[in-house]
mmCIF file of C-alpha atoms in Angstrom:
data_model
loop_
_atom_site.group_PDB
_atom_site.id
_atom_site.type_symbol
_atom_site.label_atom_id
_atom_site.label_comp_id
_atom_site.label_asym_id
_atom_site.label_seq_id
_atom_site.Cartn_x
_atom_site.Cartn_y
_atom_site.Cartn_z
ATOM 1 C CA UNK A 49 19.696 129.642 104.551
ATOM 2 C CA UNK A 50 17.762 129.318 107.535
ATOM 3 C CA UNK A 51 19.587 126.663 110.605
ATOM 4 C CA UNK A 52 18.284 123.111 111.488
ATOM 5 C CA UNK A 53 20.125 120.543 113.566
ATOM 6 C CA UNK A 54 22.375 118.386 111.138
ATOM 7 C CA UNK A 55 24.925 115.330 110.481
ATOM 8 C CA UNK A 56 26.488 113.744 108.397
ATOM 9 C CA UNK A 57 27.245 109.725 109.195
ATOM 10 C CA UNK A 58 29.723 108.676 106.491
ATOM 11 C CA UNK A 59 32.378 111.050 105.835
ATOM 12 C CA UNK A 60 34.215 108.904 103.588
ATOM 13 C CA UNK A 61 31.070 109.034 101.419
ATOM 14 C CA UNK A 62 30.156 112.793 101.255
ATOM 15 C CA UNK A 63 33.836 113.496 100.476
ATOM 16 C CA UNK A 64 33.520 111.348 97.568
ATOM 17 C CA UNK A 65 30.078 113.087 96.267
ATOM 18 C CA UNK A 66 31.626 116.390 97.176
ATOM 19 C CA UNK A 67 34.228 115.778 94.568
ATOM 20 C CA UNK A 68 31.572 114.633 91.916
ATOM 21 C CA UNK A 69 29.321 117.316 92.907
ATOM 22 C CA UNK A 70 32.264 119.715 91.680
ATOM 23 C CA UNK A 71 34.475 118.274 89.602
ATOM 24 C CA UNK A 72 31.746 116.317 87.378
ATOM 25 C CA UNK A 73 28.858 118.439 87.447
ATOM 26 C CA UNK A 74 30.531 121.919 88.021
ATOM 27 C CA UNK A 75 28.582 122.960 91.218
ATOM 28 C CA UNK A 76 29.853 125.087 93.963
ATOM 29 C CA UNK A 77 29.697 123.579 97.346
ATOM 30 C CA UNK A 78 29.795 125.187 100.723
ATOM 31 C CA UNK A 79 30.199 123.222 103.874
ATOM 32 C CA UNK A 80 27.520 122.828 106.387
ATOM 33 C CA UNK A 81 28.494 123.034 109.936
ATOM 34 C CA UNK A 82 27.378 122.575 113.692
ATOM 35 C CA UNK A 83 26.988 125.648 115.837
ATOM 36 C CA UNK A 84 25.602 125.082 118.993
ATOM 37 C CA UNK A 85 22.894 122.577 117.406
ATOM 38 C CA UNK A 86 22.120 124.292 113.920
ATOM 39 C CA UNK A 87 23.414 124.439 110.670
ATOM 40 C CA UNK A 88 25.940 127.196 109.718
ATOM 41 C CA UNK A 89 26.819 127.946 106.039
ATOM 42 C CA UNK A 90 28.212 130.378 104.090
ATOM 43 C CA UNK A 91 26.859 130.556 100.611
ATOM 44 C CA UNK A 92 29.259 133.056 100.063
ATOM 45 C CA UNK A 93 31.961 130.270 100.335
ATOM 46 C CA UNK A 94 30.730 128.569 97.157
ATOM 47 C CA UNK A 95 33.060 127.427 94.887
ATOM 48 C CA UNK A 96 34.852 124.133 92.777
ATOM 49 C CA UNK A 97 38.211 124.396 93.701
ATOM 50 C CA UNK A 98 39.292 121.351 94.185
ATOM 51 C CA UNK A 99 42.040 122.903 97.321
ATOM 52 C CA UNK A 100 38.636 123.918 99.033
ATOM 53 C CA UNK A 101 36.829 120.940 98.132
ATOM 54 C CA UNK A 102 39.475 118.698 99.613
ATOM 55 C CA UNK A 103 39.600 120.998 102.729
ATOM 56 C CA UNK A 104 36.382 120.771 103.701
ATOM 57 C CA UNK A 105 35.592 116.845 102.792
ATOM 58 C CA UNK A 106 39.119 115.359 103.428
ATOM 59 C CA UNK A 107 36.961 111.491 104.226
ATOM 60 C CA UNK A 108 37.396 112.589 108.341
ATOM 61 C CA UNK A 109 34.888 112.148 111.353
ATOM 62 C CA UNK A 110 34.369 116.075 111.342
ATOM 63 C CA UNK A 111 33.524 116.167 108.095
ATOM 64 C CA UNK A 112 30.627 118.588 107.146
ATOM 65 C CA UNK A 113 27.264 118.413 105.594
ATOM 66 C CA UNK A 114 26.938 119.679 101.515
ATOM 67 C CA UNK A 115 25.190 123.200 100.675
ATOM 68 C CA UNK A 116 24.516 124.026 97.237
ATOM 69 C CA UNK A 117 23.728 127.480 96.845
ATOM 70 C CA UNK A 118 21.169 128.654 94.293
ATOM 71 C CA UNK A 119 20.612 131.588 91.749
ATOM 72 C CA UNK A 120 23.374 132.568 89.979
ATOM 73 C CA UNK A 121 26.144 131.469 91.987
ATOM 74 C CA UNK A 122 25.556 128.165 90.830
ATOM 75 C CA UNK A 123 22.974 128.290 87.572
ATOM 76 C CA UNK A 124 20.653 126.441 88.962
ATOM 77 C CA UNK A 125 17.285 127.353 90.621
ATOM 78 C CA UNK A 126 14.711 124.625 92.813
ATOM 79 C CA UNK A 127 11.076 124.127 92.926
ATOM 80 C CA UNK A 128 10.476 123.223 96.518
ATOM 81 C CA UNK A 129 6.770 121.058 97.385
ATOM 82 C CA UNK A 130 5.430 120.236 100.430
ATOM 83 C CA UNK A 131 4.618 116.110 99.860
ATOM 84 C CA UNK A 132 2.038 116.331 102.914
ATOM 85 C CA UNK A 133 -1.925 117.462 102.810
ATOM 86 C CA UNK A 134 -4.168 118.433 100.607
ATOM 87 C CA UNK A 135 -1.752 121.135 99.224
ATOM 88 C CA UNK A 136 0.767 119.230 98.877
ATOM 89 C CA UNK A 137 -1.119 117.083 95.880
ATOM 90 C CA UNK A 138 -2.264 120.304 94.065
ATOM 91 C CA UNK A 139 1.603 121.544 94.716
ATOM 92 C CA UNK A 140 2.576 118.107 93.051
ATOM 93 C CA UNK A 141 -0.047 118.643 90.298
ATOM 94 C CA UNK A 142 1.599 122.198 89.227
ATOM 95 C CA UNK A 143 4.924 120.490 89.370
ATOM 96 C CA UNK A 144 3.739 117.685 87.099
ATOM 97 C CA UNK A 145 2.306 120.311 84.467
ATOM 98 C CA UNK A 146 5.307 122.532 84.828
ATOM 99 C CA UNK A 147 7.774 119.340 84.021
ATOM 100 C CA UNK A 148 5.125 118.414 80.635
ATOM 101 C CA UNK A 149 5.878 121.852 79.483
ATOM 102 C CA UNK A 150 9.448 121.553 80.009
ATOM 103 C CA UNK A 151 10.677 122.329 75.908
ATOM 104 C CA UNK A 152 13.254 119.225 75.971
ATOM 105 C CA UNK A 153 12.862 115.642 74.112
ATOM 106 C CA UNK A 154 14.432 113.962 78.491
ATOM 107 C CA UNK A 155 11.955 112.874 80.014
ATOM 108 C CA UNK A 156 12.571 114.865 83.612
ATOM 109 C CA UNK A 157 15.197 116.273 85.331
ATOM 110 C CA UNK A 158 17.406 115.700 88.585
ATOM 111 C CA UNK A 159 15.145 116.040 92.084
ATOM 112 C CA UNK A 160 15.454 114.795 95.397
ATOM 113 C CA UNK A 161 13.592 114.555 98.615
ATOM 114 C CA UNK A 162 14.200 116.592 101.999
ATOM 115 C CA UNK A 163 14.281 114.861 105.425
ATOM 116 C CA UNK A 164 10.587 116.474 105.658
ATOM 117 C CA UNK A 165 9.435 114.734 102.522
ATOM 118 C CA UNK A 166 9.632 118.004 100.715
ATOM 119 C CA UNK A 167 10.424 117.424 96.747
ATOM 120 C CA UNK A 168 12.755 119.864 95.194
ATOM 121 C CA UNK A 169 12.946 119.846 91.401
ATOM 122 C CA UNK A 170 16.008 121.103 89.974
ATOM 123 C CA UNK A 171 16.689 123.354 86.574
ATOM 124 C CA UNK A 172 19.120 125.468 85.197
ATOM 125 C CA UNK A 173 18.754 129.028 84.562
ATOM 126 C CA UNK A 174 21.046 131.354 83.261
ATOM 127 C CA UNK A 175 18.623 134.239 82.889
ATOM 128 C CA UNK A 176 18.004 137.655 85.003
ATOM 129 C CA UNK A 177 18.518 136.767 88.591
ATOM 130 C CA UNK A 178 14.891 135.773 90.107
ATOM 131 C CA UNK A 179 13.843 136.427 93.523
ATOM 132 C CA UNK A 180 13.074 133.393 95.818
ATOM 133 C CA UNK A 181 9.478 132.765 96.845
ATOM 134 C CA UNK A 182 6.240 131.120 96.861
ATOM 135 C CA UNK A 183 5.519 131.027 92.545
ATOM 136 C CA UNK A 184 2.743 129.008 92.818
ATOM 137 C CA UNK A 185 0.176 127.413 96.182
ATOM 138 C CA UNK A 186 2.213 125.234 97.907
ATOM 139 C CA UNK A 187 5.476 125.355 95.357
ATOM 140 C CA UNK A 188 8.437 127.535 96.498
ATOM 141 C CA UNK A 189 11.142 128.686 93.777
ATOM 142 C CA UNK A 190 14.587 128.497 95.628
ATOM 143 C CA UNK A 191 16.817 130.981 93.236
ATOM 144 C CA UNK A 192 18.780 134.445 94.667
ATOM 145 C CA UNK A 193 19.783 134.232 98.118
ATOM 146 C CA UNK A 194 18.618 130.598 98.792
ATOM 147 C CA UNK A 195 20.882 127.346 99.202
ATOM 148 C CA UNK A 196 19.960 124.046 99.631
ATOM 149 C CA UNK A 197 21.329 120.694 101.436
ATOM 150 C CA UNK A 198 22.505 117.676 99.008
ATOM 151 C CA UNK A 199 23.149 114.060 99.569
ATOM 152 C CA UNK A 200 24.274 111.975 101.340
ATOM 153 C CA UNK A 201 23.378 115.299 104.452
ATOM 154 C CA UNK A 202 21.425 113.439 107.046
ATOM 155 C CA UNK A 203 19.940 114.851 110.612
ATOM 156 C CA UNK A 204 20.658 113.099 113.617
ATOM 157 C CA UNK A 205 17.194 111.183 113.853
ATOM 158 C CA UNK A 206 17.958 109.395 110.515
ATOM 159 C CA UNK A 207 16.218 111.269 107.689
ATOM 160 C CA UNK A 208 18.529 111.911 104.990
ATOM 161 C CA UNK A 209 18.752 114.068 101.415
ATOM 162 C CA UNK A 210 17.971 111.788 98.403
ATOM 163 C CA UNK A 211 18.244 111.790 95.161
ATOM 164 C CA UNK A 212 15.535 110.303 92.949
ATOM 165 C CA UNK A 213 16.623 107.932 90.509
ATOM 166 C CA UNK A 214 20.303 107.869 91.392
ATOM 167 C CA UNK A 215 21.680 105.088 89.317
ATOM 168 C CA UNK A 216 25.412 105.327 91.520
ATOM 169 C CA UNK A 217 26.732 107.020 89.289
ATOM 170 C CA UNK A 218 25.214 109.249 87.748
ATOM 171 C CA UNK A 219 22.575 112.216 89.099
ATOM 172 C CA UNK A 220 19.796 112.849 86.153
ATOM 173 C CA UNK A 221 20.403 116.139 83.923
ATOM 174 C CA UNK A 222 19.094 119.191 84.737
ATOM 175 C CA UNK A 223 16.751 120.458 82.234
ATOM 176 C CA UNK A 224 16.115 124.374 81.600
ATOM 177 C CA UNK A 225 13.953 126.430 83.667
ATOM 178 C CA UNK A 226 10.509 125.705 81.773
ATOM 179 C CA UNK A 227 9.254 129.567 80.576
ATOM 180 C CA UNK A 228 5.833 128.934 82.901
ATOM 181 C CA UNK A 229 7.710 129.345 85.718
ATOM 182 C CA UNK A 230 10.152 132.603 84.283
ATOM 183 C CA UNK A 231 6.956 134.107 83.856
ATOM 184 C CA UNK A 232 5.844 133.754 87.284
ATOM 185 C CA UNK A 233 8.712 134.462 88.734
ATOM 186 C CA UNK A 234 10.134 137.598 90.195
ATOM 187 C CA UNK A 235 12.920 139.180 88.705
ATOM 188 C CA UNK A 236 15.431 140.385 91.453
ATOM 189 C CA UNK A 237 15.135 143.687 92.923
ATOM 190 C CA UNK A 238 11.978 144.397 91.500
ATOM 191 C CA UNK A 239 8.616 145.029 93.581
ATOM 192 C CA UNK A 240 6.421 146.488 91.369
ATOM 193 C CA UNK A 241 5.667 142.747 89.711
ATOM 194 C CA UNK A 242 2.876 141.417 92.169
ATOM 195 C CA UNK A 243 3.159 138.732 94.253
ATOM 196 C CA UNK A 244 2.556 134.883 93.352
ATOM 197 C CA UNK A 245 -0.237 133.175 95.420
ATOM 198 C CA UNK A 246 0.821 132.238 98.436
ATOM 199 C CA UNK A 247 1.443 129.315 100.172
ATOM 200 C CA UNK A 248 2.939 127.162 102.643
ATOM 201 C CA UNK A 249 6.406 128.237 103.270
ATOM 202 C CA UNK A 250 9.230 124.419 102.983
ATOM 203 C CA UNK A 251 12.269 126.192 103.815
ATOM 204 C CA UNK A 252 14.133 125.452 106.720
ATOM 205 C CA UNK A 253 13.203 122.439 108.229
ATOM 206 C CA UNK A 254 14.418 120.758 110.997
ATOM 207 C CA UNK A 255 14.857 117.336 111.961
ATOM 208 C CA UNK A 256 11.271 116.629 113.046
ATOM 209 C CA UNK A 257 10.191 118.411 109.327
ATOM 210 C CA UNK A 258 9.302 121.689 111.109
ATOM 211 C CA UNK A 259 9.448 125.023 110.160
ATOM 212 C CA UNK A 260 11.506 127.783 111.295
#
């Protein structure tokens, strides 16, 4: 997971969405932390425990930010789109089609917005590990060796992880990875599958929505 510059304002707050991030929903957390300006994680760290959750978001000032990690570690994978330019409306467009062909009577699943306005769409997948990259122009898959930030993670200039359609209590349910997008994708360790078209790359932002 690549650094950017990161805090998190209500500690009380986080610790109680790190709990429902793990206990409810069964994701593995990893804390987010400060290191001379930019975020440090672990993915490796990931896990449910409730000892480790309570560790790391015990409701104190120096309580840190919320990193999900991707792939199989935690069963889910992201489609990442830029929401700025003319690519970002085609990347929208392939995201709209990809959620119509989603085989599942809900209507959409869970996504939120980055500090940089960039929409990540979240699935599960079970399946062969996939590699992380550009799938499609301007739409990044976030699976093996990727990890995201989750709400309420802010940066210092006010811009803050959100969830879409957060009711207070409940984050919408992830539907399956749609079969378009296992067909694009790379399996893990394999380069003899070509390359998706490329694209912009929306991964690791930092406060001002720049890349690294």
């Amino acid at each position: 997971m690549r650094g950017f510059s990161l805090v998190v304002e209500t500690p009380k707050i986080t610790s109680s969405f790190a709990v429902q991030y793990s206990e409810e929903y069964k994701w593995p957390l990893f804390p987010l932390k400060f290191e001379e300006g930019k975020l440090v994680g672990d993915p490796a760290q990931a896990t449910t425990a409730r000892s480790a959750i309570q560790s790391w978001w015990n409701g104190k000032s120096t309580c840190p930010g919320l990193g999900l990690p991707t792939g199989q570690r935690s069963g889910i994978v992201i489609l990442e789109a830029d929401r700025e330019g003319v690519e970002s409306l085609r990347a929208l467009e392939e995201v709209r089609k990809i959620l119509e062909e989603a085989d599942s009577d809900q209507p959409s699943t869970a996504y939120q917005f980055t500090p940089a306005r960039h929409m990540q769409v979240f699935f599960r997948y079970e399946g062969t590990p996939l590699a992380s990259g550009m799938i499609l122009r301007g739409v990044r898959l976030l699976a093996e060796g990727e990890a995201t930030a989750l709400y309420p993670t802010c940066f210092p200039n006010g811009g803050v992880y959100r969830w879409r359609d957060y009711d207070e209590t409940k984050i919408r349910p992830l539907l399956p990875l749609p079969a378009c997008i296992i067909r694009k994708a790379r399996p893990q360790g394999r380069e003899d599958i070509p390359e998706a078209v490329p694209g912009p790359n929306t991964s690791g932002q930092n406060e001002n929505g720049a890349n690294h």
